[in-house]
Amino acid sequence: MGVVLQVHVPSRMDKPESSPLKQCGQENLLPAPLVLASVHELDLCRCLQPVLSHVQTLWELMLLGEPLVVLAPSPAVSSEMVLALTSCLQPLKFCCDYRPYFTVHDSEFKEFATRTQAPPNVVLGVTNPFFIKTLQHWPHILRVGEPRMSGGLPKQVKLKKPSRLKTLDTKPGLYTAYTAHLCRDKALLRRLLRGLQKKRPAGVLTALLRRHLLELTQSFIIPLEHYMASLMPLRKSITPWKTPPQVRPFHQEDFLCSLEQAGPQLTCILKGDWLGLYRRFFKSPHFDGWYRQRRKEMAHQLEALHLEAICEANIETWMKGKSEVEVVDLVLKLREKLVRAQGHQLPVAAETLQQARLYIETAIGSLPTDLQAVLCPP
């Protein structure tokens, strides 16, 4: 059996990565999904076959970074189920930890099994029924058995209360007290089950399911992207010889108020409590990861625009009447920006970098010989 490398397995210390934002004033696009080369593509529909009727609930649990145990009959089923679930959020990067196959011999077993603190934001794939007892305090446990058919259709696990979880002979089911915020897409479920019954090509059904999940995630994220873009200062507020303005703070209530006019209902047909889902999302690792990365990108964009503004200004006019300390300070700041830009942290054109180098030479050339020697040692 080939090894699936749909996405890399991150540690909890991983920081999200995304493509740079467009320049302020332009539309802000979602980053492309992070997909590494793999031996074969994950057959999403086959992997999620026993839980298709609850894929909406599982998508929400993944979105909110909820702790989830997947108890499967084999390491292969466990690994594929975990990888399938964690890939459901594309193009949003999965920022939590996940273990496709976890055993009692793993170093973090005691940490995950302790009842003295809340379970961590991890998706665990296991096969040993012993975990039903040791992880019984986890809020969501998905028990899947060997694939079974009933009337030509894959048998679906049922949604069950955690109180019905037994330490021995636990039947397949999604054991959780969580209630989904959004309604199920019954039409999609019918199409998938009908396709499985008629033995339609696996690639067709997986494409259908992936497209649904992709559009669902995009519908959820686009309002956040639009609101975040509105926090970017206008380009005209960036002047060459002043510190660039900061990205305005993200106010959750302001964002929620904006949903009435620009919410997910514009691009998604699913009804439900979108506001409640956003409120829980704000407390999740995925919001924290998404927001930190977006704010970092926007700060870099502002710094790049500031560098462009400096390079478009007349440095010789600025230097008139300036003290040596001010000129040296400019040289040091321009050098720092060049280092960051050359390290691909700032999205600037090559012409801008060349102009910045010329400005540094001009500024240094205006200083006394002793300071020139300090700034440009032989």
Tab-separated table of C-alpha atoms in Angstrom:
chain	number	residue	atom	x	y	z
A	1	MET	CA	0.000	0.000	0.000
A	2	GLY	CA	1.422	3.424	-0.987
A	3	VAL	CA	2.244	6.038	1.574
A	4	VAL	CA	-0.107	9.029	1.537
A	5	LEU	CA	1.608	12.408	1.905
A	6	GLN	CA	-1.380	14.610	1.255
A	7	VAL	CA	-0.065	17.255	3.654
A	8	HIS	CA	2.851	17.262	6.074
A	9	VAL	CA	2.093	16.329	9.662
A	10	PRO	CA	2.722	19.540	11.623
A	11	SER	CA	3.832	19.893	15.180
A	12	ARG	CA	1.804	22.124	17.467
A	13	MET	CA	4.523	24.759	17.105
A	14	ASP	CA	4.157	25.038	13.325
A	15	LYS	CA	3.282	28.463	12.010
A	16	PRO	CA	0.953	28.775	9.032
A	17	GLU	CA	2.281	29.725	5.649
A	18	SER	CA	0.378	31.442	2.856
A	19	SER	CA	0.945	33.449	-0.273
A	20	PRO	CA	1.481	37.220	0.093
A	21	LEU	CA	-1.513	39.521	0.077
A	22	LYS	CA	-2.232	41.663	-2.935
A	23	GLN	CA	-1.319	45.320	-2.721
A	24	CYS	CA	-3.717	47.401	-0.667
A	25	GLY	CA	-6.715	48.496	-2.642
A	26	GLN	CA	-6.752	45.255	-4.651
A	27	GLU	CA	-8.855	42.184	-3.991
A	28	ASN	CA	-7.425	39.752	-1.478
A	29	LEU	CA	-7.373	36.186	-2.836
A	30	LEU	CA	-7.237	32.950	-0.882
A	31	PRO	CA	-3.899	31.121	-0.943
A	32	ALA	CA	-3.543	27.962	-2.990
A	33	PRO	CA	-3.988	24.715	-1.016
A	34	LEU	CA	-0.768	23.329	0.468
A	35	VAL	CA	-0.475	19.904	-1.173
A	36	LEU	CA	2.821	18.035	-1.258
A	37	ALA	CA	3.735	15.498	-3.896
A	38	SER	CA	2.370	12.094	-2.952
A	39	VAL	CA	2.621	8.499	-4.072
A	40	HIS	CA	-1.083	8.621	-4.854
A	41	GLU	CA	-3.945	11.006	-4.259
A	42	LEU	CA	-6.083	10.264	-1.241
A	43	ASP	CA	-9.393	8.726	-2.312
A	44	LEU	CA	-11.444	10.994	-0.075
A	45	CYS	CA	-14.817	9.429	-0.785
A	46	ARG	CA	-13.561	5.904	-0.057
A	47	CYS	CA	-11.775	6.990	3.134
A	48	LEU	CA	-14.858	8.814	4.449
A	49	GLN	CA	-17.334	6.239	3.144
A	50	PRO	CA	-18.677	5.128	6.555
A	51	VAL	CA	-19.122	8.727	7.772
A	52	LEU	CA	-20.513	10.452	4.674
A	53	SER	CA	-23.785	11.216	6.465
A	54	HIS	CA	-21.821	13.134	9.141
A	55	VAL	CA	-19.188	14.786	6.939
A	56	GLN	CA	-20.716	18.200	7.720
A	57	THR	CA	-20.332	17.692	11.479
A	58	LEU	CA	-16.802	16.342	11.066
A	59	TRP	CA	-15.861	19.339	8.881
A	60	GLU	CA	-17.004	21.661	11.683
A	61	LEU	CA	-15.037	19.689	14.283
A	62	MET	CA	-11.910	19.985	12.110
A	63	LEU	CA	-12.541	23.698	11.512
A	64	LEU	CA	-12.823	24.330	15.266
A	65	GLY	CA	-9.719	22.260	16.040
A	66	GLU	CA	-11.661	19.972	18.370
A	67	PRO	CA	-9.896	16.973	19.976
A	68	LEU	CA	-10.970	13.810	18.155
A	69	VAL	CA	-10.094	10.143	18.557
A	70	VAL	CA	-10.518	7.881	15.517
A	71	LEU	CA	-10.668	4.217	16.578
A	72	ALA	CA	-10.259	2.025	13.493
A	73	PRO	CA	-9.770	-1.707	12.869
A	74	SER	CA	-6.306	-1.304	11.307
A	75	PRO	CA	-3.429	1.207	11.033
A	76	ALA	CA	-4.245	1.678	7.332
A	77	VAL	CA	-7.886	2.624	7.989
A	78	SER	CA	-6.881	4.792	10.950
A	79	SER	CA	-4.231	6.681	8.955
A	80	GLU	CA	-6.414	7.261	5.917
A	81	MET	CA	-9.364	8.444	7.992
A	82	VAL	CA	-7.217	10.961	9.915
A	83	LEU	CA	-5.518	12.238	6.740
A	84	ALA	CA	-8.879	12.514	4.988
A	85	LEU	CA	-10.411	14.494	7.862
A	86	THR	CA	-7.471	16.875	8.189
A	87	SER	CA	-7.496	17.540	4.422
A	88	CYS	CA	-11.137	18.650	4.527
A	89	LEU	CA	-10.225	22.266	5.332
A	90	GLN	CA	-8.289	23.075	2.171
A	91	PRO	CA	-7.415	25.809	1.248
A	92	LEU	CA	-7.265	26.684	4.973
A	93	LYS	CA	-4.121	25.160	6.430
A	94	PHE	CA	-4.674	22.642	9.205
A	95	CYS	CA	-2.870	24.244	12.173
A	96	CYS	CA	-3.484	21.589	14.837
A	97	ASP	CA	-1.494	18.465	15.591
A	98	TYR	CA	-2.597	15.117	14.211
A	99	ARG	CA	-1.328	11.570	14.462
A	100	PRO	CA	-2.555	9.154	11.769
A	101	TYR	CA	-1.473	6.179	13.865
A	102	PHE	CA	-0.916	6.612	17.608
A	103	THR	CA	-0.014	3.845	20.070
A	104	VAL	CA	0.436	3.451	23.812
A	105	HIS	CA	4.199	3.440	23.204
A	106	ASP	CA	4.231	7.033	21.922
A	107	SER	CA	5.998	9.464	24.267
A	108	GLU	CA	2.909	11.674	24.632
A	109	PHE	CA	0.556	8.892	25.641
A	110	LYS	CA	0.466	9.975	29.310
A	111	GLU	CA	-0.113	13.607	28.347
A	112	PHE	CA	-3.062	12.701	26.111
A	113	ALA	CA	-4.540	10.255	28.629
A	114	THR	CA	-4.462	12.556	31.666
A	115	ARG	CA	-7.796	13.756	33.022
A	116	THR	CA	-6.341	16.651	35.029
A	117	GLN	CA	-6.413	18.985	32.023
A	118	ALA	CA	-8.511	19.439	28.900
A	119	PRO	CA	-7.552	17.220	25.935
A	120	PRO	CA	-5.194	18.959	23.482
A	121	ASN	CA	-6.274	20.050	19.987
A	122	VAL	CA	-5.198	16.805	18.327
A	123	VAL	CA	-6.729	14.276	15.944
A	124	LEU	CA	-5.574	10.819	17.045
A	125	GLY	CA	-5.812	7.703	14.922
A	126	VAL	CA	-5.713	4.523	17.044
A	127	THR	CA	-6.533	0.821	16.716
A	128	ASN	CA	-6.237	-0.455	20.284
A	129	PRO	CA	-9.682	-0.636	22.000
A	130	PHE	CA	-7.825	0.169	25.234
A	131	PHE	CA	-7.978	3.824	24.119
A	132	ILE	CA	-11.769	3.811	24.523
A	133	LYS	CA	-11.196	3.555	28.276
A	134	THR	CA	-8.132	5.781	28.619
A	135	LEU	CA	-9.472	8.542	26.336
A	136	GLN	CA	-13.096	8.310	27.417
A	137	HIS	CA	-12.926	11.920	28.655
A	138	TRP	CA	-12.195	13.208	25.137
A	139	PRO	CA	-15.223	15.083	23.770
A	140	HIS	CA	-15.404	13.365	20.360
A	141	ILE	CA	-14.680	9.710	19.545
A	142	LEU	CA	-15.245	8.246	16.080
A	143	ARG	CA	-15.435	4.450	16.058
A	144	VAL	CA	-15.303	2.901	12.599
A	145	GLY	CA	-15.365	-0.782	11.749
A	146	GLU	CA	-14.497	-2.777	8.675
A	147	PRO	CA	-16.300	-1.392	5.588
A	148	ARG	CA	-19.735	-3.003	5.322
A	149	MET	CA	-22.415	-2.747	2.677
A	150	SER	CA	-26.170	-2.782	3.191
A	151	GLY	CA	-28.478	-2.914	0.187
A	152	GLY	CA	-25.600	-1.965	-2.099
A	153	LEU	CA	-24.766	1.099	0.035
A	154	PRO	CA	-21.952	1.617	2.547
A	155	LYS	CA	-23.271	1.250	6.098
A	156	GLN	CA	-23.153	4.645	7.830
A	157	VAL	CA	-22.084	5.116	11.447
A	158	LYS	CA	-24.680	6.704	13.707
A	159	LEU	CA	-24.420	9.830	15.818
A	160	LYS	CA	-24.441	8.749	19.466
A	161	LYS	CA	-24.302	10.387	22.889
A	162	PRO	CA	-20.976	10.035	24.746
A	163	SER	CA	-22.846	8.357	27.610
A	164	ARG	CA	-23.464	5.363	25.328
A	165	LEU	CA	-19.723	4.808	24.946
A	166	LYS	CA	-18.758	1.418	26.406
A	167	THR	CA	-15.248	0.386	27.249
A	168	LEU	CA	-15.850	-3.050	25.757
A	169	ASP	CA	-17.580	-3.923	22.498
A	170	THR	CA	-18.134	-0.300	21.512
A	171	LYS	CA	-20.205	-0.237	18.340
A	172	PRO	CA	-19.258	1.983	15.382
A	173	GLY	CA	-20.517	5.534	15.728
A	174	LEU	CA	-19.609	9.175	16.228
A	175	TYR	CA	-19.798	9.652	19.989
A	176	THR	CA	-20.181	13.349	20.679
A	177	ALA	CA	-22.458	15.883	22.348
A	178	TYR	CA	-21.616	18.424	19.647
A	179	THR	CA	-24.512	19.817	17.600
A	180	ALA	CA	-23.600	21.023	14.106
A	181	HIS	CA	-24.187	24.726	13.436
A	182	LEU	CA	-24.986	24.187	9.750
A	183	CYS	CA	-27.606	22.013	8.111
A	184	ARG	CA	-26.551	18.926	6.196
A	185	ASP	CA	-26.399	19.042	2.427
A	186	LYS	CA	-28.843	16.193	1.835
A	187	ALA	CA	-28.648	16.559	-1.949
A	188	LEU	CA	-24.887	15.982	-1.863
A	189	LEU	CA	-25.281	12.919	0.369
A	190	ARG	CA	-27.871	11.441	-2.010
A	191	ARG	CA	-25.591	12.012	-5.010
A	192	LEU	CA	-22.631	10.374	-3.280
A	193	LEU	CA	-24.587	7.361	-2.039
A	194	ARG	CA	-26.293	6.923	-5.407
A	195	GLY	CA	-22.898	7.113	-7.090
A	196	LEU	CA	-21.487	4.444	-4.761
A	197	GLN	CA	-24.517	2.236	-5.373
A	198	LYS	CA	-24.118	2.552	-9.140
A	199	LYS	CA	-20.358	2.019	-8.821
A	200	ARG	CA	-19.420	5.313	-10.441
A	201	PRO	CA	-15.642	5.928	-10.774
A	202	ALA	CA	-14.012	6.703	-7.427
A	203	GLY	CA	-12.280	9.755	-8.896
A	204	VAL	CA	-15.607	11.310	-9.879
A	205	LEU	CA	-17.109	10.893	-6.401
A	206	THR	CA	-13.971	12.129	-4.657
A	207	ALA	CA	-13.904	15.198	-6.925
A	208	LEU	CA	-17.551	15.887	-6.064
A	209	LEU	CA	-16.891	15.627	-2.319
A	210	ARG	CA	-13.679	17.672	-2.484
A	211	ARG	CA	-15.386	20.433	-4.437
A	212	HIS	CA	-18.184	20.594	-1.869
A	213	LEU	CA	-15.724	20.848	1.040
A	214	LEU	CA	-13.538	23.346	-0.820
A	215	GLU	CA	-16.505	25.615	-1.586
A	216	LEU	CA	-17.752	25.283	1.980
A	217	THR	CA	-14.369	26.301	3.432
A	218	GLN	CA	-14.004	29.157	0.959
A	219	SER	CA	-17.493	30.430	1.765
A	220	PHE	CA	-16.486	30.485	5.423
A	221	ILE	CA	-13.066	32.109	4.918
A	222	ILE	CA	-13.831	34.723	2.221
A	223	PRO	CA	-15.763	37.066	4.595
A	224	LEU	CA	-12.791	36.912	6.976
A	225	GLU	CA	-10.414	37.716	4.110
A	226	HIS	CA	-12.528	40.670	2.992
A	227	TYR	CA	-12.793	42.073	6.511
A	228	MET	CA	-9.060	41.623	7.084
A	229	ALA	CA	-8.308	43.468	3.829
A	230	SER	CA	-10.423	46.393	5.069
A	231	LEU	CA	-8.016	46.767	8.015
A	232	MET	CA	-5.136	47.602	5.672
A	233	PRO	CA	-4.198	51.317	5.678
A	234	LEU	CA	-4.670	53.150	2.379
A	235	ARG	CA	-1.598	53.513	0.200
A	236	LYS	CA	-1.906	57.310	0.207
A	237	SER	CA	-1.376	57.276	3.997
A	238	ILE	CA	2.144	55.871	3.513
A	239	THR	CA	4.732	58.653	3.286
A	240	PRO	CA	8.483	58.134	2.771
A	241	TRP	CA	9.962	59.836	5.823
A	242	LYS	CA	7.513	58.723	8.502
A	243	THR	CA	6.994	55.356	10.181
A	244	PRO	CA	4.414	53.416	8.108
A	245	PRO	CA	0.916	53.071	9.648
A	246	GLN	CA	-0.053	49.829	11.385
A	247	VAL	CA	-2.685	47.291	10.406
A	248	ARG	CA	-5.843	48.138	12.329
A	249	PRO	CA	-6.948	45.639	15.012
A	250	PHE	CA	-9.412	42.838	14.249
A	251	HIS	CA	-12.655	43.493	16.150
A	252	GLN	CA	-14.736	40.326	16.258
A	253	GLU	CA	-18.058	42.089	16.810
A	254	ASP	CA	-17.427	44.453	13.864
A	255	PHE	CA	-16.717	41.443	11.685
A	256	LEU	CA	-19.892	39.673	12.812
A	257	CYS	CA	-21.913	42.799	12.010
A	258	SER	CA	-20.457	42.792	8.491
A	259	LEU	CA	-21.834	39.302	7.801
A	260	GLU	CA	-25.347	40.599	7.214
A	261	GLN	CA	-24.200	42.301	3.992
A	262	ALA	CA	-21.154	40.194	3.078
A	263	GLY	CA	-21.538	36.840	4.813
A	264	PRO	CA	-21.161	33.237	3.622
A	265	GLN	CA	-24.834	33.162	2.614
A	266	LEU	CA	-23.764	34.964	-0.587
A	267	THR	CA	-21.753	31.964	-1.796
A	268	CYS	CA	-23.158	28.991	0.147
A	269	ILE	CA	-26.660	27.530	0.047
A	270	LEU	CA	-26.376	25.866	3.464
A	271	LYS	CA	-28.509	27.380	6.190
A	272	GLY	CA	-27.661	27.443	9.861
A	273	ASP	CA	-26.059	29.370	12.683
A	274	TRP	CA	-23.083	30.872	10.839
A	275	LEU	CA	-22.574	33.494	13.571
A	276	GLY	CA	-22.345	30.804	16.247
A	277	LEU	CA	-19.811	28.906	14.142
A	278	TYR	CA	-17.666	32.035	13.695
A	279	ARG	CA	-17.798	32.754	17.439
A	280	ARG	CA	-16.443	29.281	18.207
A	281	PHE	CA	-13.916	29.560	15.382
A	282	PHE	CA	-12.456	32.698	17.000
A	283	LYS	CA	-11.398	30.514	19.957
A	284	SER	CA	-9.758	27.860	17.786
A	285	PRO	CA	-6.104	27.330	16.805
A	286	HIS	CA	-7.090	27.755	13.162
A	287	PHE	CA	-8.286	31.323	13.642
A	288	ASP	CA	-5.141	32.127	15.598
A	289	GLY	CA	-2.931	30.625	12.889
A	290	TRP	CA	-4.840	32.280	10.052
A	291	TYR	CA	-4.906	35.704	11.738
A	292	ARG	CA	-1.238	35.700	12.741
A	293	GLN	CA	-0.155	34.821	9.211
A	294	ARG	CA	-2.448	37.384	7.565
A	295	ARG	CA	-1.304	40.128	9.936
A	296	LYS	CA	2.338	39.223	9.283
A	297	GLU	CA	1.788	39.334	5.510
A	298	MET	CA	0.046	42.694	5.722
A	299	ALA	CA	2.817	44.136	7.907
A	300	HIS	CA	5.346	43.000	5.301
A	301	GLN	CA	3.212	44.559	2.576
A	302	LEU	CA	3.149	47.888	4.432
A	303	GLU	CA	6.906	47.752	4.878
A	304	ALA	CA	7.358	47.048	1.161
A	305	LEU	CA	5.088	49.959	0.221
A	306	HIS	CA	7.053	52.181	2.581
A	307	LEU	CA	10.303	51.164	0.873
A	308	GLU	CA	8.748	51.927	-2.510
A	309	ALA	CA	7.633	55.345	-1.247
A	310	ILE	CA	11.190	56.125	-0.085
A	311	CYS	CA	12.644	55.047	-3.426
A	312	GLU	CA	10.167	57.240	-5.311
A	313	ALA	CA	11.093	60.300	-3.216
A	314	ASN	CA	14.041	62.665	-3.769
A	315	ILE	CA	16.624	61.663	-1.168
A	316	GLU	CA	18.928	64.614	-1.889
A	317	THR	CA	16.117	67.068	-1.132
A	318	TRP	CA	15.393	65.215	2.115
A	319	MET	CA	19.063	65.241	3.220
A	320	LYS	CA	19.286	69.032	3.067
A	321	GLY	CA	19.474	70.343	6.621
A	322	LYS	CA	19.457	66.829	8.159
A	323	SER	CA	21.932	65.955	10.889
A	324	GLU	CA	24.505	63.190	10.497
A	325	VAL	CA	22.594	61.099	13.025
A	326	GLU	CA	19.417	61.248	10.903
A	327	VAL	CA	21.301	60.297	7.724
A	328	VAL	CA	23.032	57.363	9.459
A	329	ASP	CA	19.654	56.227	10.839
A	330	LEU	CA	18.214	56.226	7.312
A	331	VAL	CA	21.157	54.185	6.008
A	332	LEU	CA	20.712	51.572	8.733
A	333	LYS	CA	16.952	51.324	8.177
A	334	LEU	CA	17.347	50.990	4.402
A	335	ARG	CA	19.948	48.270	4.875
A	336	GLU	CA	17.621	46.384	7.221
A	337	LYS	CA	14.788	46.590	4.690
A	338	LEU	CA	17.131	45.372	1.936
A	339	VAL	CA	18.157	42.346	3.984
A	340	ARG	CA	14.501	41.464	4.625
A	341	ALA	CA	13.539	42.031	0.995
A	342	GLN	CA	16.416	39.913	-0.303
A	343	GLY	CA	15.303	37.167	2.069
A	344	HIS	CA	11.947	37.251	0.214
A	345	GLN	CA	10.108	38.532	3.259
A	346	LEU	CA	9.071	41.746	1.506
A	347	PRO	CA	7.238	41.648	-1.833
A	348	VAL	CA	9.204	44.331	-3.748
A	349	ALA	CA	10.425	44.637	-7.343
A	350	ALA	CA	14.103	44.285	-8.295
A	351	GLU	CA	14.099	47.905	-9.542
A	352	THR	CA	13.072	49.102	-6.080
A	353	LEU	CA	15.920	47.149	-4.470
A	354	GLN	CA	18.422	48.651	-6.894
A	355	GLN	CA	17.113	52.161	-6.183
A	356	ALA	CA	17.432	51.538	-2.437
A	357	ARG	CA	21.092	50.525	-2.890
A	358	LEU	CA	21.768	53.726	-4.832
A	359	TYR	CA	20.110	55.776	-2.084
A	360	ILE	CA	22.300	54.094	0.536
A	361	GLU	CA	25.418	54.972	-1.489
A	362	THR	CA	24.198	58.562	-1.914
A	363	ALA	CA	23.467	58.939	1.799
A	364	ILE	CA	26.813	57.460	2.848
A	365	GLY	CA	28.635	59.666	0.326
A	366	SER	CA	27.189	62.772	2.013
A	367	LEU	CA	28.730	61.874	5.382
A	368	PRO	CA	32.217	62.733	6.699
A	369	THR	CA	35.045	60.324	5.823
A	370	ASP	CA	35.274	58.849	9.329
A	371	LEU	CA	31.571	57.895	9.332
A	372	GLN	CA	31.882	56.491	5.817
A	373	ALA	CA	34.683	54.238	7.076
A	374	VAL	CA	32.442	52.998	9.891
A	375	LEU	CA	29.458	52.317	7.615
A	376	CYS	CA	31.548	50.825	4.786
A	377	PRO	CA	34.555	49.133	6.385
A	378	PRO	CA	37.235	47.880	3.942
